[in-house]
Coordinates of C-alpha atoms and ligand atoms in Angstrom, one line a residue:
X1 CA -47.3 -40.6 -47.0
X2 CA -44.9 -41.4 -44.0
X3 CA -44.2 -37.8 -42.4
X4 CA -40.7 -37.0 -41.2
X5 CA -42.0 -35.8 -38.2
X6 CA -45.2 -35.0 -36.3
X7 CA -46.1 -33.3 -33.6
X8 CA -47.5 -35.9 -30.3
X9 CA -50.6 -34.2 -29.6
X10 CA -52.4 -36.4 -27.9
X11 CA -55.2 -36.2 -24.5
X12 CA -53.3 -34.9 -21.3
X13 CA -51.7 -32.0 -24.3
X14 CA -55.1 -31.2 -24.9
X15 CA -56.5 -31.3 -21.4
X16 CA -53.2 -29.4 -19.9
X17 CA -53.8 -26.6 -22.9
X18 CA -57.6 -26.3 -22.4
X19 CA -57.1 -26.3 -18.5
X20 CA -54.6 -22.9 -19.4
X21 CA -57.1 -21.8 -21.6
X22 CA -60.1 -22.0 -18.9
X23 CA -57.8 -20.4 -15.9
X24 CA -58.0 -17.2 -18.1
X25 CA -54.5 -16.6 -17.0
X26 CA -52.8 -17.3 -20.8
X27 CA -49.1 -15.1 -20.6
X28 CA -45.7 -16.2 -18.9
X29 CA -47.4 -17.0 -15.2
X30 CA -47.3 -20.3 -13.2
X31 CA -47.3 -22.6 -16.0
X32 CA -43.8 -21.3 -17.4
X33 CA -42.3 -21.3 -13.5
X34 CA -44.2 -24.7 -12.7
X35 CA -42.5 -25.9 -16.5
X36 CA -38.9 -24.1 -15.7
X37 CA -38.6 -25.6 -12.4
X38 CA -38.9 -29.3 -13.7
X39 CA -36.8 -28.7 -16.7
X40 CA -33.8 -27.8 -14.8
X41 CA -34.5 -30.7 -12.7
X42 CA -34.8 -32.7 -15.4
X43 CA -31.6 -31.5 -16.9
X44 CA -30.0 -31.4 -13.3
X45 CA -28.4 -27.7 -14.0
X46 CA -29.6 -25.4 -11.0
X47 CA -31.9 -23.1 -13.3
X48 CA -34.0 -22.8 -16.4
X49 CA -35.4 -19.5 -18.3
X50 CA -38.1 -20.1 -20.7
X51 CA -37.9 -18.0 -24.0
X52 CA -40.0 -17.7 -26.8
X53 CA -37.6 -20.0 -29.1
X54 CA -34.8 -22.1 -29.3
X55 CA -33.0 -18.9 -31.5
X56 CA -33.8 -16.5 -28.6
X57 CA -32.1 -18.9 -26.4
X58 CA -29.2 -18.6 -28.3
X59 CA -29.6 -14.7 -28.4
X60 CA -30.1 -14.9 -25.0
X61 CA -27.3 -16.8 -23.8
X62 CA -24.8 -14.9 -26.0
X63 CA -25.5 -11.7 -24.4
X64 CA -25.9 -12.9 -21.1
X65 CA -22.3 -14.2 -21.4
X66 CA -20.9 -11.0 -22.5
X67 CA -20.6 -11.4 -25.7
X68 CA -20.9 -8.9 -28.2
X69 CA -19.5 -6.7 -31.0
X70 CA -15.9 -7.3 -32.0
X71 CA -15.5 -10.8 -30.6
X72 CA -15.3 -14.2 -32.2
X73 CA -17.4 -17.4 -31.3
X74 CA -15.9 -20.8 -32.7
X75 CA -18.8 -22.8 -34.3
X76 CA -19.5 -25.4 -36.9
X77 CA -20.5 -25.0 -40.2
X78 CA -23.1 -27.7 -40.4
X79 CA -25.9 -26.7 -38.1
X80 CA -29.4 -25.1 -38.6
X81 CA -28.7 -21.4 -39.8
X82 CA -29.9 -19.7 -36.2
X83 CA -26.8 -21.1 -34.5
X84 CA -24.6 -18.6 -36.7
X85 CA -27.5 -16.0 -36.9
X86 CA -27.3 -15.6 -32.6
X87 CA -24.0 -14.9 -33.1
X88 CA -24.3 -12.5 -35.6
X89 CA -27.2 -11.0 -34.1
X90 CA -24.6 -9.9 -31.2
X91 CA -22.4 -8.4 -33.4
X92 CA -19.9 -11.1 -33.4
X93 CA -18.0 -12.8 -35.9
X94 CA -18.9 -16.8 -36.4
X95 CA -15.0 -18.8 -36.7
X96 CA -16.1 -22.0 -37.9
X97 CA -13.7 -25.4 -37.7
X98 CA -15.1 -28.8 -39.6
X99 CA -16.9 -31.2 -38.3
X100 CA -15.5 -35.3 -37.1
X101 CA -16.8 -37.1 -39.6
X102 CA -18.3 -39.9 -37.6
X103 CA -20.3 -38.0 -35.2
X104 CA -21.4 -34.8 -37.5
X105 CA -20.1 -32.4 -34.6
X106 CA -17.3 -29.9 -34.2
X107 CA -14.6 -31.6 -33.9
X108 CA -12.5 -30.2 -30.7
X109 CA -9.0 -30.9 -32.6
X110 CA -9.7 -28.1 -35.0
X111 CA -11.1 -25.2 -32.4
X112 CA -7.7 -24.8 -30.4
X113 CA -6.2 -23.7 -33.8
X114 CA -9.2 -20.8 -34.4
X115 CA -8.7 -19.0 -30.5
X116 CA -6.9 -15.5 -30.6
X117 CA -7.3 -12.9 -28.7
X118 CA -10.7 -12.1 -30.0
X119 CA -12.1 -15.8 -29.3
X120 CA -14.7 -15.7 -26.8
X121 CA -16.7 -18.2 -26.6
X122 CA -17.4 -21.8 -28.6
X123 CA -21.1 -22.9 -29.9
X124 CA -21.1 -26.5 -30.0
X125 CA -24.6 -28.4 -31.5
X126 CA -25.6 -32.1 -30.5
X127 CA -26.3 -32.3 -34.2
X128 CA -29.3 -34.9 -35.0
X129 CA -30.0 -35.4 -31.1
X130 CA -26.1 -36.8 -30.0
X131 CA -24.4 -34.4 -28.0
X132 CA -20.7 -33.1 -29.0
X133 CA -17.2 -34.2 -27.7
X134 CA -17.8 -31.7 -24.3
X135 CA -15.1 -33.1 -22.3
X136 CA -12.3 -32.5 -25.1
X137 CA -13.9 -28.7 -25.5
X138 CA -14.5 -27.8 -22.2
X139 CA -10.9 -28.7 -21.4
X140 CA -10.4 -26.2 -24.3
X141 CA -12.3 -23.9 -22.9
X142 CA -10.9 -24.0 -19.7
X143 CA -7.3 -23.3 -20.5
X144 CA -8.4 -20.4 -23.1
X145 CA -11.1 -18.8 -20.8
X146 CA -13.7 -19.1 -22.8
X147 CA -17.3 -20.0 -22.8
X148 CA -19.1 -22.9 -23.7
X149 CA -22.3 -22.6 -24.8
X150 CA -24.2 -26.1 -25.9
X151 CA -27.4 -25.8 -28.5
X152 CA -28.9 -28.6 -27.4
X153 CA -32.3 -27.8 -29.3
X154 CA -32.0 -31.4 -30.9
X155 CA -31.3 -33.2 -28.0
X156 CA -33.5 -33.0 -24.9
X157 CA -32.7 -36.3 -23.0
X158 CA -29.3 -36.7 -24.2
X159 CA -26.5 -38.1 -21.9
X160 CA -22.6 -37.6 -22.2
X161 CA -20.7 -39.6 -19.6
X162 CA -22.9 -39.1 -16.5
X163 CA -24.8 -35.6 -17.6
X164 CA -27.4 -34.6 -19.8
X165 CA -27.9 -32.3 -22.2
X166 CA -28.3 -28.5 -21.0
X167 CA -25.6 -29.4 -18.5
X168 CA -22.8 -30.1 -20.4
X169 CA -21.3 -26.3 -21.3
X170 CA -21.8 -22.9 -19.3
X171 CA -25.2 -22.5 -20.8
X172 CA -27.3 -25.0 -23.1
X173 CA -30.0 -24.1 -25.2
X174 CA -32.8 -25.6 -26.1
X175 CA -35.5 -25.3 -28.6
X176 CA -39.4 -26.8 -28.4
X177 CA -40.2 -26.4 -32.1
X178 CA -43.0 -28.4 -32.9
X179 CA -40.5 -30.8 -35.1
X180 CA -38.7 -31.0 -32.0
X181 CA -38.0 -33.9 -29.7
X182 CA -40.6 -32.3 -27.1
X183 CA -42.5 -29.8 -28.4
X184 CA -44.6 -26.4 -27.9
X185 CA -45.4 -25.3 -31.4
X186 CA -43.1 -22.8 -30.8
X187 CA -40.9 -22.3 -27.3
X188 CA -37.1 -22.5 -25.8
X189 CA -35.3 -23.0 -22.9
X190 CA -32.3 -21.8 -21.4
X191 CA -30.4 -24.0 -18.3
X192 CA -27.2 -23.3 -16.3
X193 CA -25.7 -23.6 -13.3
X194 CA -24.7 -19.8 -13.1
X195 CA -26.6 -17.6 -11.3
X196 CA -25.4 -14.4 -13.1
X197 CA -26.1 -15.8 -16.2
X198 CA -29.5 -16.8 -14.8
X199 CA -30.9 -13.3 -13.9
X200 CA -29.3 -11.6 -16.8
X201 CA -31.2 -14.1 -19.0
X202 CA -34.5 -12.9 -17.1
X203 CA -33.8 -9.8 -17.5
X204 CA -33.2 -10.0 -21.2
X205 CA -36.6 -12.1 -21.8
X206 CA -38.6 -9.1 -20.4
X207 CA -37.9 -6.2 -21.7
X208 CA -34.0 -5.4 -19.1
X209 CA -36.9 -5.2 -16.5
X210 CA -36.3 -5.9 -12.7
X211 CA -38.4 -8.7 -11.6
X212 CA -38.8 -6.6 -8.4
X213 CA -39.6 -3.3 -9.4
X214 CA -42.0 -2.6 -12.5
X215 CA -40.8 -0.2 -15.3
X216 CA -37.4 -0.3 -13.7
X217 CA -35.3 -1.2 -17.2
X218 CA -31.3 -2.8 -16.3
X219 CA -30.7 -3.1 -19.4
X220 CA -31.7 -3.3 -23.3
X221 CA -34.1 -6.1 -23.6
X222 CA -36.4 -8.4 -25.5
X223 CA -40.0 -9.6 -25.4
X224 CA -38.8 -13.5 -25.6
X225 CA -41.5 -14.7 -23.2
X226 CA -43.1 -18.1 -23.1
X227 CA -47.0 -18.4 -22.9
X228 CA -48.7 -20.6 -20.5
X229 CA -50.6 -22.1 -23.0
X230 CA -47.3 -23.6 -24.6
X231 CA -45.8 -24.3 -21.1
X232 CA -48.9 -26.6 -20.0
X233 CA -48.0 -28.6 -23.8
X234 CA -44.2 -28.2 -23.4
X235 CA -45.3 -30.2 -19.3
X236 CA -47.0 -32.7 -20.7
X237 CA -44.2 -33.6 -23.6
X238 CA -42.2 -34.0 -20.6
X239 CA -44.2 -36.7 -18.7
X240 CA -43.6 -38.5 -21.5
X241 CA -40.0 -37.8 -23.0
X242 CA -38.5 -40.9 -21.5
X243 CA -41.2 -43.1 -22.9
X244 CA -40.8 -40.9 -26.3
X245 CA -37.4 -41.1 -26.4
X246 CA -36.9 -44.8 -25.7
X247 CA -38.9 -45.3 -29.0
X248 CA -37.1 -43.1 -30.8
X249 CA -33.6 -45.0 -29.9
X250 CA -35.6 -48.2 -30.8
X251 CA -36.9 -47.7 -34.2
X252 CA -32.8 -46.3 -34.6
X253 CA -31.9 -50.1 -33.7
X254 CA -33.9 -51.5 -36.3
X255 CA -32.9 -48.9 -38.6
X256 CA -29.2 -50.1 -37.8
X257 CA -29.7 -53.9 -38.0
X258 CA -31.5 -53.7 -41.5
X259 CA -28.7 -51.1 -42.9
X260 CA -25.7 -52.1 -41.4
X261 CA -24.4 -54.2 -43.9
X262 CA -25.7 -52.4 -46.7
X263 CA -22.8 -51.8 -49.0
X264 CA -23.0 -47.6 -49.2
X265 CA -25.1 -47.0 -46.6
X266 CA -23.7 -45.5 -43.4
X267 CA -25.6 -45.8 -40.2
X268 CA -25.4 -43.3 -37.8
X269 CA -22.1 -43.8 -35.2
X270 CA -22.7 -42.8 -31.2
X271 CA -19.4 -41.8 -29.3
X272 CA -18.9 -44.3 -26.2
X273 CA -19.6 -41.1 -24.1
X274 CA -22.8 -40.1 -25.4
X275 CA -26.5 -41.6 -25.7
X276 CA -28.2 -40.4 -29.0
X277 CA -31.5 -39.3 -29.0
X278 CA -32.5 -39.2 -32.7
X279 CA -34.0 -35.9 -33.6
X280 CA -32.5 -37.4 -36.7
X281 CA -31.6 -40.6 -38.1
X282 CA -29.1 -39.9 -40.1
X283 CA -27.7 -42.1 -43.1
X284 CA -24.9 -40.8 -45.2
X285 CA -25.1 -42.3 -48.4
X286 CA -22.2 -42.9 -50.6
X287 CA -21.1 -43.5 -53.7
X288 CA -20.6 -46.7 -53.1
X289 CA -24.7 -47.2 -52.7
X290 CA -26.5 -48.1 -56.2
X291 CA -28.2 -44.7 -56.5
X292 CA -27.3 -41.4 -55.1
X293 CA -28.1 -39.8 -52.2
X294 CA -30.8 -37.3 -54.4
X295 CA -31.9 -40.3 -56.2
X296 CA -32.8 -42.2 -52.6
X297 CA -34.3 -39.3 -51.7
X298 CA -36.5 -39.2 -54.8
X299 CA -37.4 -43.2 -54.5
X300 CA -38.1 -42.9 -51.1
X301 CA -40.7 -39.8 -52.0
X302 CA -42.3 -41.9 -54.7
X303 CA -42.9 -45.0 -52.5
X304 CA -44.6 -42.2 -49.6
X305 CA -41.6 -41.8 -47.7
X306 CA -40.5 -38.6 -46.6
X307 CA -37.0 -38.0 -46.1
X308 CA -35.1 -34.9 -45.6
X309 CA -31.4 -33.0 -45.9
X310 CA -30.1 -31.5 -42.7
X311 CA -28.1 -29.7 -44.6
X312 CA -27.7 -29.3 -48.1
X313 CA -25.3 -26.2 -48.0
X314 CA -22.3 -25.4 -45.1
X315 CA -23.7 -22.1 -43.3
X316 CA -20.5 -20.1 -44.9
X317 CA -22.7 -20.5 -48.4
X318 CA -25.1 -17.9 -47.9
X319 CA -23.8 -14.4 -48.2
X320 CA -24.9 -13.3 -45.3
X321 CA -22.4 -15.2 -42.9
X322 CA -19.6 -15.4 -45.7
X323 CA -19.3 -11.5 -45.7
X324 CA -18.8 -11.6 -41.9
X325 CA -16.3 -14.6 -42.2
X326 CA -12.4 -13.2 -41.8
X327 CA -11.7 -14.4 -44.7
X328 CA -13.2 -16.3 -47.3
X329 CA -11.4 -19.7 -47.9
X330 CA -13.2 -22.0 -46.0
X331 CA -12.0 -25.5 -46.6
X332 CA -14.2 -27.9 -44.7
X333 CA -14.3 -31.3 -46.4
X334 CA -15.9 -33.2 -43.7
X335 CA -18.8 -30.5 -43.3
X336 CA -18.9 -30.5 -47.6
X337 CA -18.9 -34.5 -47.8
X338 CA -21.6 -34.6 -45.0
X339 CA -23.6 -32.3 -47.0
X340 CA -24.0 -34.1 -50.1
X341 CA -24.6 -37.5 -47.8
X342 CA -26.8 -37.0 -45.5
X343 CA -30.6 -38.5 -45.8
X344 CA -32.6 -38.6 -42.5
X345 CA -35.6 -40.7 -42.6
X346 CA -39.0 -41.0 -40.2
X347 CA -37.7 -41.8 -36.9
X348 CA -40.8 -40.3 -34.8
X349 CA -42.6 -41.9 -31.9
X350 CA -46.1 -42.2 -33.9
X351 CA -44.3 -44.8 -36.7
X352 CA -46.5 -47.8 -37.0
X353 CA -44.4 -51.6 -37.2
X354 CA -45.6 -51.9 -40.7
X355 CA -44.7 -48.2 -41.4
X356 CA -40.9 -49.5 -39.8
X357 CA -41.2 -52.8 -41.9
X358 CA -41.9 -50.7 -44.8
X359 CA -39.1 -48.7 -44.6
X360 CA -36.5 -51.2 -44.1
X361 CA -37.7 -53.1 -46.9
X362 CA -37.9 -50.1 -49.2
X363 CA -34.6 -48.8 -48.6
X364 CA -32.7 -52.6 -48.6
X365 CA -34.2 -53.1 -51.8
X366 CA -34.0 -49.9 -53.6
X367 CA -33.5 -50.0 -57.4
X368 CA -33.2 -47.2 -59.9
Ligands
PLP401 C1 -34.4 -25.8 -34.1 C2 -33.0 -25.3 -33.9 C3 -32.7 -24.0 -33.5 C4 -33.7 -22.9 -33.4 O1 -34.8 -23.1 -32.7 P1 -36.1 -22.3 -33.0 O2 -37.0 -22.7 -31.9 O3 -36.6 -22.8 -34.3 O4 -35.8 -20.9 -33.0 C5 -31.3 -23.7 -33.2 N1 -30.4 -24.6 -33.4 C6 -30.6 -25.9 -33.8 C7 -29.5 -26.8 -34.0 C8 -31.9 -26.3 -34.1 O5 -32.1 -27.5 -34.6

C-alpha cells in the first residue's frame, strides 16, 4: 500500500531524540528555546512560543489577542474542525464566508460583508499547504481593527509575496502533527512580531505563571508545554524542510503534467502571490471525469493507493458549531462543491519514482 503520509524518521531524528533522552533533562528546557529561536528565524517574525499542538496554538493565540466570550471570528467553513473548535473554546461565535473556488481559501470578498460590531478577529487557513489571499485581508483587517490570525499548521515553508508563513497575519499558528509537513508526533508553534502577544502566549502555555517568579499566577492558564524530546525531532525536521519541501513541490509537477489535460480532473491552482507547499495535493474531481470522485477513491484503494477527503462535510454540519452559528442558513456553494471534489493523493517525501510512475499511470487510466 502507498501511505498518504509518513512520518520522516530517519538517523539525525533518532540521534537528536536519544541525545534528549540521555541528557536526562526530557520537559520544556533548552531544546524547546534552542527549537523556538530558529523557528522564528526561520519564519522571520521576531518570536516563537512552542505549545503542545497546533489546536493549543490556536487556543492560545485567541486569548492572547483578547478574544473571548460574546465576540465573533470570521472563518471558513472548510478547514480541519480545531480551527472552529479554538474559537469556540473562547467563547466566541465562528462567522464563516465561502471559500474562492480556485485556491480552497477564504475568500476576502465575502468577510467585509460578515464584520459588525461584534467582529473581532478573522482566522484564515493556508488550506492544503498554499497560504490565503493575506494582502486583500489584512487590508480588511486594517480598516475594521481587527486581527488576523493565520493557521498555518499546513504550511511551514510557505511564501506569499516576499513572506512566509507564520508572518503573514498578527499571529500564525502552526501545528507539528506527525502527518504534518515537519513533524513532532505531536507539537505547535506560535510566531509573531508582537511582543504583548508574545508574553501573554508564555504565560498561557504554563499555567498564567511569571517566568520570573515561581507560583506567581497572572492569569488563568494551560499546561500546553512542548517536551524536549519532541523539540530535538521537531530541530532536526527543520535541517531538512527545504530539502523536504522542494520534493514535495516536485512530485506536485509531475502530478500536474500527467493530469493536466485530463478531461475532469482539476489540478491544484497556486495564486501568483503564493508558493504551495503540498501538505496536500489536491484534485477536485468532476463530473465530467469517468467515475466519481468516491469511485476514484475506491479504485485508487484497490490498486494500493491511499487517498484521502479533506473534507467530506462543511464544519457548520456537525451540531456542535451549527448551534453556535447566528443563524442557520448557511449557503456556501463553493465550500459544498469542494467537498464532494476533493481527492488528495500521496505527495510525501519518501515516494519512490516507480511509486510516482504508478500513480500517474493508475489515475490516467482509470476505468470503472
Ligand atoms: C492539523 C491542523 C490543526 C490542529 O493541529 P493539531 O496539532 O492536530 O492540534 C489545526 N488546523 C489545521 C488547518 C490543521 O491542519
Amino acid at each position: 500500500m502507498i501511505n498518504l503520509s509518513i512520518p520522516i524518521i530517519g538517523t539525525p531524528e533518532i540521534k537528536s531524540v536519544v541525545s534528549v533522552l540521555r541528557s536526562g533533562y526530557i520537559v520544556q528546557g533548552s531544546k524547546t528555546k534552542e527549537l523556538e529561536e530558529r523557528f522564528a528565524a526561520f519564519c522571520e517574525t521576531k518570536y516563537a512560543v512552542a505549545v503542545s499542538n497546533g489546536t493549543a496554538a490556536l487556543h492560545t493565540a485567541l486569548l492572547a489577542a483578547g478574544i473571548g466570550f460574546g465576540d465573533e471570528v470570521i472563518t471558513t467553513p472548510f478547514t480541519f474542525i480545531a480551527t472552529v473548535n479554538a474559537i469556540l473554546m473562547v467563547g466566541a461565535r465562528p462567522v464563516f464566508v465561502d471559500i474562492d473556488e480556485y485556491t480552497f481559501n477564504i475568500d476576502p470578498e465575502e468577510i467585509a460583508k460578515k464584520i459588525n460590531r461584534k467582529t473581532k478577529a478573522i482566522i484564515a487557513v493556508d488550506l492544503y499547504g498554499q497560504p490565503a489571499d493575506f494582502y486583500a485581508i489584512n487590508r480588511i483587517a486594517e480598516k475594521f481593527g481587527l486581527r488576523v490570525i493565520e493557521d498555518a499548521a499546513q504550511a511551514v515553508n510557505a511564501t506569499y509575496l516576499t513572506k512566509k508563513t507564520g508572518n503573514l497575519g498578527d499571529i500564525g499558528c502552526f501545528s507539528f502533527y506527525a502527518t504534518k509537513n515537519l513533524m513532532s508526533g505531536e507539537g505547535g508553534m506560535i510566531t509573531t512580531n508582537d511582543k504583548k502577544i508574545y508574553e501573554q502566549a508564555k504565560l498561557l502555555r504554563h499555567h498564567g505563571q511569571s517566568e520570573k517568579v515561581r507560583y506567581q499566577y497572572n492569569c488563568l492558564g494551560f499546561n500546553y508545554r512542548m517536551t524536549d524530546i519532541q523539540s530535538a525531532l521537531a530541530l532536526s525536521q527543520l535541517d531538512r524542510i527545504d530539502e523536504l519541501t522542494l520534493k514535495r513541490q516536485k512530485i506536485a509537477g509531475i502530478y500536474n503534467e500527467a493530469f493536466g489535460k485530463i478531461p475532469g480532473l482539476i489540478i491544484p491552482m497556486v495564486a501568483k502571490e503564493a508558493t504551495h507547499v503540498y501538505h496536500q495535493y489536491t484534485l477536485r474531481v468532476t463530473k465530467d471525469f469517468r467515475m466519481s470522485r468516491d469511485e476514484l477513491k475506491e479504485y485508487l484503494q484497490r490498486n494500493g493507493i491511499q487517498s484521502g477527503i479533506y473534507y467530506p462535510l462543511p464544519l457548520y454540519t456537525f451540531s456542535h458549531i451549527r448551534k453556535s452559528l447566528e443563524n442557520n442558513k448557511n449557503i456556501f456553494p463553493k465550500t459544498k462543491l469542494a467537498t464532494t471534489e476533493v481527492l488528495s493523493i500521496p505527495v510525501h517525501p519518501l515516494l519512490t519514482k516507480k511509486d510516482i510512475i504508478y500513480i500517474c499511470a493508475k489515475i490516467k487510466y482509470a476505468k470503472k
